[in-house]
PDB file of C-alpha atoms in Angstrom:
ATOM      1  CA  ASP A 233     104.931  98.330  78.188  1.00 79.00           C
ATOM      2  CA  ILE A 234     104.219  94.596  78.020  1.00 87.00           C
ATOM      3  CA  ASP A 235     101.480  93.342  75.725  1.00 92.00           C
ATOM      4  CA  HIS A 236      99.941  90.623  77.873  1.00 93.00           C
ATOM      5  CA  LEU A 237      97.590  89.618  75.046  1.00 93.00           C
ATOM      6  CA  ASN A 238     100.555  88.599  72.885  1.00 96.00           C
ATOM      7  CA  LEU A 239     100.767  84.807  72.942  1.00 96.00           C
ATOM      8  CA  ARG A 240     104.564  84.820  72.781  1.00 97.00           C
ATOM      9  CA  VAL A 241     104.700  87.170  75.775  1.00 96.00           C
ATOM     10  CA  GLN A 242     102.374  84.884  77.698  1.00 96.00           C
ATOM     11  CA  LYS A 243     104.403  81.795  76.798  1.00 97.00           C
ATOM     12  CA  GLU A 244     107.731  83.361  77.819  1.00 97.00           C
ATOM     13  CA  LEU A 245     106.366  84.777  81.062  1.00 97.00           C
ATOM     14  CA  VAL A 246     104.899  81.403  81.990  1.00 98.00           C
ATOM     15  CA  GLU A 247     108.278  79.762  81.262  1.00 98.00           C
ATOM     16  CA  TRP A 248     110.005  82.356  83.456  1.00 98.00           C
ATOM     17  CA  LEU A 249     107.531  81.825  86.305  1.00 98.00           C
ATOM     18  CA  ASN A 250     108.038  78.073  86.152  1.00 98.00           C
ATOM     19  CA  TRP A 251     111.814  78.587  86.157  1.00 98.00           C
ATOM     20  CA  LEU A 252     111.506  80.776  89.265  1.00 98.00           C
ATOM     21  CA  LYS A 253     109.424  78.058  90.880  1.00 98.00           C
ATOM     22  CA  ALA A 254     111.419  74.961  89.882  1.00 98.00           C
ATOM     23  CA  ASP A 255     114.996  76.274  89.872  1.00 98.00           C
ATOM     24  CA  ILE A 256     114.978  79.185  92.337  1.00 98.00           C
ATOM     25  CA  GLY A 257     112.368  77.969  94.802  1.00 98.00           C
ATOM     26  CA  PHE A 258     109.725  80.693  94.749  1.00 97.00           C
ATOM     27  CA  ASP A 259     106.227  79.333  95.334  1.00 95.00           C
ATOM     28  CA  GLY A 260     104.054  82.455  95.279  1.00 98.00           C
ATOM     29  CA  TRP A 261     103.455  85.469  93.046  1.00 98.00           C
ATOM     30  CA  ARG A 262     102.568  89.104  93.689  1.00 98.00           C
ATOM     31  CA  PHE A 263     100.753  90.717  90.759  1.00 97.00           C
ATOM     32  CA  ASP A 264     101.796  94.373  90.716  1.00 96.00           C
ATOM     33  CA  PHE A 265      99.337  96.954  89.331  1.00 95.00           C
ATOM     34  CA  ALA A 266      96.868  94.170  88.535  1.00 96.00           C
ATOM     35  CA  LYS A 267      94.234  96.639  87.370  1.00 92.00           C
ATOM     36  CA  GLY A 268      96.567  97.375  84.435  1.00 91.00           C
ATOM     37  CA  TYR A 269      95.704  94.090  82.715  1.00 92.00           C
ATOM     38  CA  SER A 270      92.719  91.766  82.795  1.00 94.00           C
ATOM     39  CA  ALA A 271      92.010  89.078  85.348  1.00 97.00           C
ATOM     40  CA  ASP A 272      91.795  86.678  82.400  1.00 96.00           C
ATOM     41  CA  VAL A 273      95.504  87.238  81.747  1.00 96.00           C
ATOM     42  CA  ALA A 274      96.399  86.763  85.404  1.00 97.00           C
ATOM     43  CA  LYS A 275      94.438  83.515  85.326  1.00 98.00           C
ATOM     44  CA  ILE A 276      96.649  82.254  82.477  1.00 98.00           C
ATOM     45  CA  TYR A 277      99.822  82.910  84.487  1.00 98.00           C
ATOM     46  CA  ILE A 278      98.404  81.317  87.643  1.00 98.00           C
ATOM     47  CA  ASP A 279      96.899  78.265  85.938  1.00 98.00           C
ATOM     48  CA  ARG A 280     100.060  77.519  83.964  1.00 98.00           C
ATOM     49  CA  SER A 281     102.541  78.005  86.806  1.00 98.00           C
ATOM     50  CA  GLU A 282     100.440  76.649  89.701  1.00 98.00           C
ATOM     51  CA  PRO A 283     101.862  78.681  92.612  1.00 98.00           C
ATOM     52  CA  SER A 284     100.800  77.826  96.131  1.00 98.00           C
ATOM     53  CA  PHE A 285      99.834  81.471  96.693  1.00 98.00           C
ATOM     54  CA  ALA A 286      99.159  84.521  94.548  1.00 98.00           C
ATOM     55  CA  VAL A 287      98.155  88.038  95.584  1.00 98.00           C
ATOM     56  CA  ALA A 288      97.097  90.956  93.395  1.00 98.00           C
ATOM     57  CA  GLU A 289      97.563  94.668  93.969  1.00 98.00           C
ATOM     58  CA  ILE A 290      94.304  96.307  92.866  1.00 98.00           C
ATOM     59  CA  TRP A 291      94.552  99.807  94.274  1.00 97.00           C
ATOM     60  CA  THR A 292      91.573 101.980  93.399  1.00 96.00           C
ATOM     61  CA  SER A 293      90.042 104.941  95.196  1.00 97.00           C
ATOM     62  CA  LEU A 294      87.488 104.471  97.946  1.00 98.00           C
ATOM     63  CA  ALA A 295      84.160 106.301  97.760  1.00 97.00           C
ATOM     64  CA  TYR A 296      84.488 109.615  99.610  1.00 97.00           C
ATOM     65  CA  GLY A 297      81.883 111.983 101.006  1.00 95.00           C
ATOM     66  CA  GLY A 298      81.814 115.760 101.037  1.00 95.00           C
ATOM     67  CA  ASP A 299      83.848 115.809 104.270  1.00 94.00           C
ATOM     68  CA  GLY A 300      86.785 114.200 102.470  1.00 93.00           C
ATOM     69  CA  LYS A 301      86.438 110.992 104.483  1.00 94.00           C
ATOM     70  CA  PRO A 302      85.461 107.538 103.202  1.00 95.00           C
ATOM     71  CA  ASN A 303      81.766 106.743 103.068  1.00 95.00           C
ATOM     72  CA  LEU A 304      80.602 104.103 105.533  1.00 92.00           C
ATOM     73  CA  ASN A 305      79.469 101.910 102.643  1.00 94.00           C
ATOM     74  CA  GLN A 306      82.401 100.718 100.525  1.00 97.00           C
ATOM     75  CA  ASP A 307      80.615  97.788  98.887  1.00 97.00           C
ATOM     76  CA  GLN A 308      81.571  98.844  95.360  1.00 97.00           C
ATOM     77  CA  HIS A 309      85.238  99.018  96.318  1.00 98.00           C
ATOM     78  CA  ARG A 310      85.394  95.576  97.898  1.00 97.00           C
ATOM     79  CA  GLN A 311      83.215  94.112  95.164  1.00 98.00           C
ATOM     80  CA  GLU A 312      85.951  94.997  92.679  1.00 98.00           C
ATOM     81  CA  LEU A 313      88.419  92.922  94.707  1.00 98.00           C
ATOM     82  CA  VAL A 314      85.981  90.019  94.937  1.00 98.00           C
ATOM     83  CA  ASN A 315      85.299  90.198  91.183  1.00 98.00           C
ATOM     84  CA  TRP A 316      89.001  89.863  90.380  1.00 98.00           C
ATOM     85  CA  VAL A 317      89.333  86.709  92.475  1.00 98.00           C
ATOM     86  CA  ASP A 318      86.131  85.324  90.973  1.00 98.00           C
ATOM     87  CA  LYS A 319      87.437  85.795  87.439  1.00 98.00           C
ATOM     88  CA  VAL A 320      90.859  84.337  88.191  1.00 98.00           C
ATOM     89  CA  GLY A 321      89.343  81.383  90.004  1.00 96.00           C
ATOM     90  CA  GLY A 322      87.979  81.402  93.521  1.00 96.00           C
ATOM     91  CA  LYS A 323      88.986  77.797  94.191  1.00 96.00           C
ATOM     92  CA  GLY A 324      92.616  78.428  93.276  1.00 97.00           C
ATOM     93  CA  PRO A 325      95.439  80.229  95.102  1.00 98.00           C
ATOM     94  CA  ALA A 326      94.463  83.777  94.040  1.00 98.00           C
ATOM     95  CA  THR A 327      93.959  86.499  96.674  1.00 98.00           C
ATOM     96  CA  THR A 328      93.994  90.302  96.669  1.00 98.00           C
ATOM     97  CA  PHE A 329      95.394  92.903  99.028  1.00 98.00           C
ATOM     98  CA  ASP A 330      92.491  94.241 101.095  1.00 98.00           C
ATOM     99  CA  PHE A 331      92.771  97.909 100.203  1.00 98.00           C
ATOM    100  CA  THR A 332      89.208  98.436 101.457  1.00 98.00           C
ATOM    101  CA  THR A 333      90.163  97.459 105.000  1.00 98.00           C
ATOM    102  CA  LYS A 334      93.362  99.517 104.765  1.00 98.00           C
ATOM    103  CA  GLY A 335      91.479 102.679 103.780  1.00 98.00           C
ATOM    104  CA  ILE A 336      88.817 102.295 106.457  1.00 98.00           C
ATOM    105  CA  LEU A 337      91.348 101.464 109.195  1.00 98.00           C
ATOM    106  CA  ASN A 338      93.381 104.568 108.298  1.00 98.00           C
ATOM    107  CA  VAL A 339      90.457 106.757 109.337  1.00 98.00           C
ATOM    108  CA  ALA A 340      88.825 104.559 111.980  1.00 98.00           C
ATOM    109  CA  VAL A 341      91.770 104.697 114.387  1.00 98.00           C
ATOM    110  CA  GLU A 342      91.513 108.500 114.450  1.00 98.00           C
ATOM    111  CA  GLY A 343      88.517 108.455 116.814  1.00 98.00           C
ATOM    112  CA  GLU A 344      86.005 106.917 114.393  1.00 98.00           C
ATOM    113  CA  LEU A 345      86.131 103.238 115.348  1.00 98.00           C
ATOM    114  CA  TRP A 346      82.422 102.878 114.553  1.00 98.00           C
ATOM    115  CA  ARG A 347      83.592 102.537 110.966  1.00 98.00           C
ATOM    116  CA  LEU A 348      84.835  99.007 111.734  1.00 98.00           C
ATOM    117  CA  ARG A 349      81.296  97.644 111.794  1.00 98.00           C
ATOM    118  CA  GLY A 350      79.769  97.710 108.325  1.00 95.00           C
ATOM    119  CA  THR A 351      76.104  98.288 107.544  1.00 90.00           C
ATOM    120  CA  ASP A 352      75.627  94.487 107.541  1.00 93.00           C
ATOM    121  CA  GLY A 353      77.186  94.128 110.998  1.00 95.00           C
ATOM    122  CA  LYS A 354      80.313  92.508 109.595  1.00 97.00           C
ATOM    123  CA  ALA A 355      83.849  93.791 109.029  1.00 98.00           C
ATOM    124  CA  PRO A 356      83.581  96.586 106.426  1.00 97.00           C
ATOM    125  CA  GLY A 357      86.495  95.508 104.207  1.00 98.00           C
ATOM    126  CA  MET A 358      86.981  92.491 101.979  1.00 98.00           C
ATOM    127  CA  ILE A 359      87.548  90.407 105.109  1.00 98.00           C
ATOM    128  CA  GLY A 360      83.863  90.896 105.854  1.00 98.00           C
ATOM    129  CA  TRP A 361      82.830  89.251 102.574  1.00 98.00           C
ATOM    130  CA  TRP A 362      85.506  86.778 101.523  1.00 98.00           C
ATOM    131  CA  PRO A 363      88.208  86.645 104.216  1.00 98.00           C
ATOM    132  CA  ALA A 364      89.871  83.551 102.763  1.00 98.00           C
ATOM    133  CA  LYS A 365      90.848  85.649  99.733  1.00 98.00           C
ATOM    134  CA  ALA A 366      91.731  88.904 101.529  1.00 98.00           C
ATOM    135  CA  VAL A 367      95.322  89.852 102.420  1.00 98.00           C
ATOM    136  CA  ALA A 368      95.066  92.543 105.088  1.00 98.00           C
ATOM    137  CA  PHE A 369      97.869  95.048 105.628  1.00 98.00           C
ATOM    138  CA  VAL A 370      98.612  98.277 107.497  1.00 98.00           C
ATOM    139  CA  ASP A 371     101.111  99.792 105.049  1.00 98.00           C
ATOM    140  CA  ASN A 372     103.296  98.696 102.160  1.00 97.00           C
ATOM    141  CA  HIS A 373     106.199 100.085 100.132  1.00 95.00           C
ATOM    142  CA  ASP A 374     103.849 102.412  98.232  1.00 96.00           C
ATOM    143  CA  THR A 375     101.522 103.650 100.970  1.00 97.00           C
ATOM    144  CA  GLY A 376     104.177 104.024 103.674  1.00 94.00           C
ATOM    145  CA  SER A 377     107.984 103.928 103.668  1.00 88.00           C
ATOM    146  CA  THR A 378     109.746 106.638 101.655  1.00 88.00           C
ATOM    147  CA  GLN A 379     106.902 107.021  99.139  1.00 91.00           C
ATOM    148  CA  HIS A 380     104.374 107.892 101.847  1.00 92.00           C
ATOM    149  CA  MET A 381     101.462 107.941  99.398  1.00 95.00           C
ATOM    150  CA  TRP A 382      98.677 106.818 101.776  1.00 97.00           C
ATOM    151  CA  PRO A 383     100.329 106.219 105.153  1.00 97.00           C
ATOM    152  CA  PHE A 384      98.690 104.794 108.235  1.00 98.00           C
ATOM    153  CA  PRO A 385      98.679 107.277 111.162  1.00 98.00           C
ATOM    154  CA  SER A 386     102.200 106.690 112.471  1.00 97.00           C
ATOM    155  CA  ASP A 387     101.312 106.882 116.170  1.00 97.00           C
ATOM    156  CA  ARG A 388      98.535 104.305 115.772  1.00 98.00           C
ATOM    157  CA  VAL A 389     100.255 101.651 113.671  1.00 98.00           C
ATOM    158  CA  MET A 390     100.023  99.025 116.405  1.00 98.00           C
ATOM    159  CA  GLN A 391      96.252  99.440 116.545  1.00 98.00           C
ATOM    160  CA  GLY A 392      96.283  98.452 112.886  1.00 98.00           C
ATOM    161  CA  TYR A 393      98.320  95.339 113.636  1.00 99.00           C
ATOM    162  CA  ALA A 394      96.141  94.446 116.627  1.00 99.00           C
ATOM    163  CA  TYR A 395      93.244  94.434 114.160  1.00 99.00           C
ATOM    164  CA  ILE A 396      94.702  92.507 111.214  1.00 99.00           C
ATOM    165  CA  LEU A 397      96.625  89.983 113.337  1.00 99.00           C
ATOM    166  CA  THR A 398      93.545  88.942 115.323  1.00 98.00           C
ATOM    167  CA  HIS A 399      90.988  89.019 112.514  1.00 98.00           C
ATOM    168  CA  PRO A 400      90.145  86.658 109.655  1.00 98.00           C
ATOM    169  CA  GLY A 401      91.965  87.193 106.384  1.00 98.00           C
ATOM    170  CA  THR A 402      95.682  86.700 105.758  1.00 98.00           C
ATOM    171  CA  PRO A 403      97.686  89.398 107.569  1.00 98.00           C
ATOM    172  CA  CYS A 404     100.757  90.900 105.908  1.00 98.00           C
ATOM    173  CA  ILE A 405     103.444  92.581 108.045  1.00 98.00           C
ATOM    174  CA  PHE A 406     105.343  95.535 106.557  1.00 98.00           C
ATOM    175  CA  TYR A 407     109.143  95.148 106.577  1.00 97.00           C
ATOM    176  CA  ASP A 408     109.725  98.731 107.735  1.00 97.00           C
ATOM    177  CA  HIS A 409     107.447  98.399 110.752  1.00 98.00           C
ATOM    178  CA  PHE A 410     108.976  95.090 111.812  1.00 98.00           C
ATOM    179  CA  PHE A 411     112.657  95.845 111.295  1.00 97.00           C
ATOM    180  CA  ASP A 412     113.053  99.638 111.294  1.00 97.00           C
ATOM    181  CA  TRP A 413     110.381 101.032 113.630  1.00 97.00           C
ATOM    182  CA  GLY A 414     111.271  99.054 116.756  1.00 97.00           C
ATOM    183  CA  LEU A 415     107.914  97.266 116.742  1.00 98.00           C
ATOM    184  CA  LYS A 416     109.237  93.721 116.336  1.00 98.00           C
ATOM    185  CA  GLU A 417     108.482  92.575 119.894  1.00 98.00           C
ATOM    186  CA  GLU A 418     104.966  94.029 119.931  1.00 98.00           C
ATOM    187  CA  ILE A 419     104.125  92.533 116.547  1.00 98.00           C
ATOM    188  CA  ASP A 420     105.675  89.205 117.596  1.00 98.00           C
ATOM    189  CA  ARG A 421     103.367  89.049 120.621  1.00 98.00           C
ATOM    190  CA  LEU A 422     100.315  89.494 118.405  1.00 98.00           C
ATOM    191  CA  VAL A 423     101.578  86.874 115.950  1.00 98.00           C
ATOM    192  CA  SER A 424     102.049  84.473 118.879  1.00 98.00           C
ATOM    193  CA  VAL A 425      98.459  85.025 120.009  1.00 98.00           C
ATOM    194  CA  ARG A 426      97.192  84.335 116.481  1.00 98.00           C
ATOM    195  CA  THR A 427      99.309  81.205 116.163  1.00 98.00           C
ATOM    196  CA  ARG A 428      98.626  79.860 119.635  1.00 98.00           C
ATOM    197  CA  HIS A 429      94.842  80.084 119.223  1.00 98.00           C
ATOM    198  CA  GLY A 430      94.768  78.911 115.628  1.00 98.00           C
ATOM    199  CA  ILE A 431      93.203  82.077 114.239  1.00 98.00           C
ATOM    200  CA  HIS A 432      93.064  81.649 110.454  1.00 98.00           C
ATOM    201  CA  ASN A 433      91.824  83.364 107.316  1.00 98.00           C
ATOM    202  CA  GLU A 434      88.275  82.068 107.761  1.00 98.00           C
ATOM    203  CA  SER A 435      87.954  82.507 111.521  1.00 98.00           C
ATOM    204  CA  LYS A 436      84.575  83.622 112.866  1.00 98.00           C
ATOM    205  CA  LEU A 437      84.364  87.299 113.801  1.00 98.00           C
ATOM    206  CA  GLN A 438      81.808  88.651 116.276  1.00 98.00           C
ATOM    207  CA  ILE A 439      81.813  92.423 116.688  1.00 98.00           C
ATOM    208  CA  ILE A 440      80.757  93.235 120.256  1.00 97.00           C
ATOM    209  CA  GLU A 441      81.052  97.029 120.161  1.00 97.00           C
ATOM    210  CA  ALA A 442      81.962  99.648 117.556  1.00 98.00           C
ATOM    211  CA  ASP A 443      81.798 103.180 118.913  1.00 98.00           C
ATOM    212  CA  ALA A 444      83.882 106.313 118.343  1.00 98.00           C
ATOM    213  CA  ASP A 445      86.384 105.455 121.078  1.00 98.00           C
ATOM    214  CA  LEU A 446      85.977 101.672 121.323  1.00 98.00           C
ATOM    215  CA  TYR A 447      86.075  98.692 119.002  1.00 98.00           C
ATOM    216  CA  LEU A 448      85.698  95.311 120.658  1.00 98.00           C
ATOM    217  CA  ALA A 449      85.478  91.981 118.856  1.00 98.00           C
ATOM    218  CA  GLU A 450      85.716  88.266 119.603  1.00 98.00           C
ATOM    219  CA  ILE A 451      87.349  85.829 117.187  1.00 98.00           C
ATOM    220  CA  ASP A 452      86.509  82.103 117.194  1.00 98.00           C
ATOM    221  CA  GLY A 453      85.386  82.438 120.809  1.00 97.00           C
ATOM    222  CA  LYS A 454      89.079  82.321 121.754  1.00 97.00           C
ATOM    223  CA  VAL A 455      90.504  85.830 121.341  1.00 98.00           C
ATOM    224  CA  ILE A 456      89.109  89.277 122.160  1.00 98.00           C
ATOM    225  CA  VAL A 457      90.648  92.468 120.788  1.00 98.00           C
ATOM    226  CA  LYS A 458      90.044  96.034 121.883  1.00 98.00           C
ATOM    227  CA  LEU A 459      91.009  99.170 119.971  1.00 98.00           C
ATOM    228  CA  GLY A 460      90.583 102.723 121.202  1.00 98.00           C
ATOM    229  CA  PRO A 461      91.228 104.810 124.307  1.00 97.00           C
ATOM    230  CA  ARG A 462      88.201 103.697 126.334  1.00 96.00           C
ATOM    231  CA  TYR A 463      89.694 102.014 129.358  1.00 91.00           C
ATOM    232  CA  ASP A 464      86.803 100.546 131.348  1.00 91.00           C
ATOM    233  CA  VAL A 465      85.614  97.557 129.294  1.00 93.00           C
ATOM    234  CA  GLY A 466      85.779  94.906 132.010  1.00 88.00           C
ATOM    235  CA  ASN A 467      82.011  94.426 131.971  1.00 92.00           C
ATOM    236  CA  LEU A 468      82.224  93.443 128.285  1.00 93.00           C
ATOM    237  CA  ILE A 469      84.977  90.826 128.704  1.00 94.00           C
ATOM    238  CA  PRO A 470      83.711  87.300 129.518  1.00 88.00           C
ATOM    239  CA  GLY A 471      85.225  85.489 132.477  1.00 89.00           C
ATOM    240  CA  GLY A 472      88.329  83.406 131.877  1.00 91.00           C
ATOM    241  CA  PHE A 473      89.978  85.795 129.417  1.00 95.00           C
ATOM    242  CA  LYS A 474      93.393  87.217 130.368  1.00 95.00           C
ATOM    243  CA  VAL A 475      95.367  90.002 128.703  1.00 96.00           C
ATOM    244  CA  ALA A 476      97.918  88.474 126.316  1.00 97.00           C
ATOM    245  CA  ALA A 477      99.152  91.629 124.560  1.00 98.00           C
ATOM    246  CA  HIS A 478      98.615  95.344 124.981  1.00 98.00           C
ATOM    247  CA  GLY A 479      99.993  98.700 123.907  1.00 98.00           C
ATOM    248  CA  ASN A 480      98.966 102.233 122.991  1.00 97.00           C
ATOM    249  CA  ASP A 481      95.137 102.127 122.831  1.00 98.00           C
ATOM    250  CA  TYR A 482      94.847  98.401 122.156  1.00 98.00           C
ATOM    251  CA  ALA A 483      94.638  95.172 124.138  1.00 98.00           C
ATOM    252  CA  VAL A 484      94.179  91.502 123.317  1.00 98.00           C
ATOM    253  CA  TRP A 485      92.764  88.888 125.638  1.00 98.00           C
TER     254      TRP A 485
END
């Protein structure tokens, strides 16, 4: 174990981070198991090494109901993520992985897409509250891959990417999905749509529909994304929009 309250430990870790930055060329940090030490300590490392980007892994359990599924309201869960960024410094480079969005998406794509509109009408994860500080993801080395601790439904992974790559927040693509699953071209198309239309971490999200079999949203008035098996949505798509990417139960205009 590392005693992060020990001043010598702090000094040597800061020196190491600055060496990684100046000599090796790294410019961002990932804080593993960030709930294992205080945000005050993370703030020391960030302030004294000045990375251009920093993201924390704060993985805690969602609130579950008696049916074993997440409650619709996950405000406490996403508040914990917001609190960490607040304590580290909201004006700095600190962000957190949006585990709230991950957990809700896991279930929503299994015929419960109504979950993607929170009680306030916004996105239900951290991206609905503070998208500039939310790093959205579908799976990572812990949840998916060989560890398989909280995997996304494998046949619906591209629905997850259609969501995070068109929405506000900073999307994170999982190595395995991109290089090992044969999804590179599909993911590339979604990345191209995001880049071409300038969708960014503070883009404006308007949720048009959130039903069991259909989620439809417009981003920045430029991009529309549909998740779910409902096919006939033409009456909900404004004129002038053309399909730019599509796949199993998703489409992007």
